Short mmCIF file of C-alpha atoms in Angstrom, two decimals:
data_model
loop_
_atom_site.label_atom_id
_atom_site.label_comp_id
_atom_site.label_asym_id
_atom_site.label_seq_id
_atom_site.Cartn_x
_atom_site.Cartn_y
_atom_site.Cartn_z
CA MET Z 10 88.92 -106.62 31.38
CA ASP Z 11 89.16 -105.19 27.88
CA THR Z 12 92.21 -102.98 28.33
CA LEU Z 13 95.89 -103.72 28.38
CA SER Z 14 97.74 -103.39 31.63
CA TYR Z 15 100.75 -101.86 29.88
CA LYS Z 16 101.41 -99.36 27.15
CA THR Z 17 104.13 -99.24 24.53
CA VAL Z 18 106.39 -96.29 25.20
CA SER Z 19 108.18 -94.77 22.25
CA ALA Z 20 111.26 -92.74 22.99
CA ASN Z 21 111.75 -89.30 21.53
CA LYS Z 22 114.50 -86.73 21.65
CA ALA Z 23 113.20 -85.22 24.89
CA THR Z 24 112.79 -88.49 26.82
CA VAL Z 25 116.04 -90.22 25.81
CA LYS Z 26 118.72 -90.44 28.49
CA LYS Z 27 122.08 -90.58 26.74
CA GLU Z 28 125.12 -91.68 28.72
CA TRP Z 29 128.85 -91.69 28.02
CA VAL Z 30 130.68 -95.03 28.09
CA VAL Z 31 134.34 -95.95 27.67
CA VAL Z 32 135.33 -99.15 25.87
CA ASP Z 33 138.87 -100.53 26.01
CA ALA Z 34 139.88 -102.08 22.68
CA THR Z 35 142.97 -103.86 23.99
CA ASP Z 36 143.21 -107.38 22.48
CA GLN Z 37 139.70 -107.11 20.96
CA VAL Z 38 138.91 -108.20 17.41
CA ILE Z 39 137.94 -105.07 15.48
CA GLY Z 40 134.83 -106.48 13.77
CA ARG Z 41 133.35 -108.07 16.88
CA LEU Z 42 134.06 -104.96 18.93
CA GLY Z 43 132.50 -102.86 16.17
CA ALA Z 44 129.30 -104.90 16.21
CA LYS Z 45 128.83 -104.42 19.95
CA VAL Z 46 129.71 -100.73 19.75
CA ALA Z 47 127.18 -100.26 16.93
CA LYS Z 48 124.45 -101.79 19.12
CA ILE Z 49 125.40 -99.48 22.01
CA LEU Z 50 125.39 -96.46 19.68
CA ARG Z 51 122.01 -97.46 18.30
CA GLY Z 52 120.53 -98.05 21.78
CA LYS Z 53 119.55 -101.68 21.26
CA TYR Z 54 120.62 -102.68 24.78
CA LYS Z 55 118.12 -100.24 26.30
CA PRO Z 56 114.54 -101.25 27.14
CA ASN Z 57 113.05 -98.16 25.46
CA PHE Z 58 114.73 -98.71 22.07
CA THR Z 59 112.93 -96.95 19.25
CA PRO Z 60 114.19 -97.61 15.71
CA ASN Z 61 113.65 -94.10 14.35
CA VAL Z 62 115.25 -92.18 17.24
CA ASP Z 63 118.87 -91.73 18.32
CA CYS Z 64 118.46 -93.30 21.77
CA GLY Z 65 121.95 -94.79 22.09
CA ASP Z 66 124.90 -93.76 24.20
CA ASN Z 67 128.03 -91.84 23.31
CA VAL Z 68 130.93 -94.31 23.04
CA ILE Z 69 134.62 -93.56 23.61
CA ILE Z 70 137.02 -96.25 22.36
CA ILE Z 71 140.47 -96.10 23.93
CA ASN Z 72 143.61 -98.10 23.07
CA ALA Z 73 142.42 -98.50 19.48
CA ASP Z 74 145.99 -99.19 18.38
CA LYS Z 75 145.98 -102.40 20.46
CA ALA Z 76 142.97 -103.91 18.66
CA ILE Z 77 143.62 -106.89 16.40
CA LEU Z 78 142.48 -108.36 13.13
CA THR Z 79 142.54 -112.14 12.78
CA GLY Z 80 144.38 -113.93 10.02
CA LYS Z 81 146.05 -111.92 7.26
CA LYS Z 82 143.35 -109.25 7.09
CA TRP Z 83 145.79 -106.36 7.68
CA ALA Z 84 147.17 -106.94 4.18
CA ASP Z 85 144.57 -109.06 2.34
CA ARG Z 86 141.26 -107.29 3.08
CA GLU Z 87 140.48 -104.51 0.61
CA TYR Z 88 138.18 -101.54 1.01
CA LEU Z 89 137.04 -99.70 -2.11
CA SER Z 90 136.20 -96.07 -2.71
CA PHE Z 91 134.86 -94.58 -5.91
CA SER Z 92 134.98 -90.89 -6.80
CA GLY Z 93 132.31 -91.15 -9.48
CA TYR Z 94 134.69 -90.38 -12.33
CA PRO Z 95 136.10 -92.89 -14.84
CA GLY Z 96 139.18 -94.51 -13.34
CA GLY Z 97 138.30 -93.09 -9.93
CA GLN Z 98 138.12 -96.37 -8.03
CA LYS Z 99 140.77 -96.81 -5.35
CA SER Z 100 141.42 -99.75 -3.07
CA PHE Z 101 143.14 -99.70 0.29
CA THR Z 102 143.83 -102.20 3.06
CA PRO Z 103 143.40 -101.74 6.82
CA GLY Z 104 147.19 -101.53 7.06
CA ASP Z 105 147.17 -98.58 4.65
CA VAL Z 106 144.41 -96.85 6.61
CA VAL Z 107 146.16 -96.96 9.98
CA LYS Z 108 149.36 -95.51 8.51
CA GLY Z 109 147.48 -92.39 7.41
CA TYR Z 110 146.11 -89.39 9.27
CA LYS Z 111 143.86 -90.41 12.22
CA GLY Z 112 144.26 -93.96 10.99
CA TYR Z 113 142.64 -95.98 13.77
CA GLU Z 114 139.78 -93.53 14.07
CA ARG Z 115 139.07 -93.80 10.35
CA LEU Z 116 139.31 -97.61 10.48
CA PHE Z 117 136.92 -97.98 13.43
CA LYS Z 118 134.44 -95.48 11.97
CA HIS Z 119 134.53 -97.35 8.65
CA VAL Z 120 133.83 -100.66 10.40
CA VAL Z 121 131.03 -99.31 12.61
CA LYS Z 122 129.44 -97.30 9.78
CA GLY Z 123 128.72 -100.52 7.90
CA MET Z 124 126.77 -101.83 10.91
CA LEU Z 125 124.52 -98.79 11.28
CA PRO Z 126 121.42 -97.84 9.26
CA LYS Z 127 122.12 -96.44 5.80
CA SER Z 128 120.16 -93.23 6.39
CA ARG Z 129 120.48 -89.76 7.91
CA LEU Z 130 119.95 -91.35 11.31
CA GLY Z 131 122.94 -93.63 10.78
CA VAL Z 132 125.14 -90.65 9.91
CA HIS Z 133 123.91 -88.82 13.00
CA ILE Z 134 124.53 -91.84 15.25
CA LEU Z 135 128.09 -92.27 13.94
CA ASN Z 136 128.94 -88.80 15.27
CA ASN Z 137 128.50 -90.23 18.81
CA LEU Z 138 131.62 -92.41 18.38
CA TYR Z 139 135.01 -91.14 19.57
CA VAL Z 140 138.18 -93.17 18.96
CA TYR Z 141 141.58 -92.61 20.60
CA GLU Z 142 144.77 -94.55 19.99
CA GLY Z 143 146.09 -94.30 23.54
CA PRO Z 144 144.57 -94.71 26.99
CA GLU Z 145 143.86 -90.96 27.36
CA HIS Z 146 140.76 -89.15 26.11
CA LYS Z 147 139.44 -85.60 26.47
CA HIS Z 148 135.93 -86.37 27.71
CA GLU Z 149 136.49 -86.48 31.48
CA ALA Z 150 133.99 -83.64 31.95
CA GLN Z 151 131.15 -85.93 30.80
CA GLN Z 152 132.04 -88.44 33.55
CA PRO Z 153 131.95 -91.53 31.34
CA LYS Z 154 131.61 -94.96 32.89
CA THR Z 155 133.91 -97.79 31.87
CA ILE Z 156 132.14 -100.90 30.64
CA ASP Z 157 133.36 -104.43 29.97
CA ILE Z 158 132.47 -105.01 26.33
CA ASN Z 159 132.85 -108.79 26.75
CA SER Z 160 129.76 -108.88 28.99
CA TYR Z 161 127.57 -107.73 26.07
CA LYS Z 162 126.15 -110.11 23.46
#
């Protein structure tokens, strides 16, 4: 027999089945939760993962205000931004971020963005992440399923 008994199937936009999942961030470490969420957003837990296609799920993170950072990272970790102009570099801590407008959403998106591809696909995938500080979210119409993030590797 000279032929293979299976074929490699590449996913495309028409064949991808995107789902909605809810992740509870209560007592979860932000970086470890972000790594698992990035893999779900990318679609790496699915058998038909294709690197150049958005085949991941839409993720809703609830109770983001109950997530934790280990050690003294709330005050000691520094994020940098640069405007491109001389003297335009600013530094801020995670504690500063959460005090601002949509603080936990900005913090989680910043963490997950670093774990996604640095391309147009990564920007597109990041738009599938929704973060809410409390237990309520506005996506009941999509009938999301609640998953236990600790069961993922």
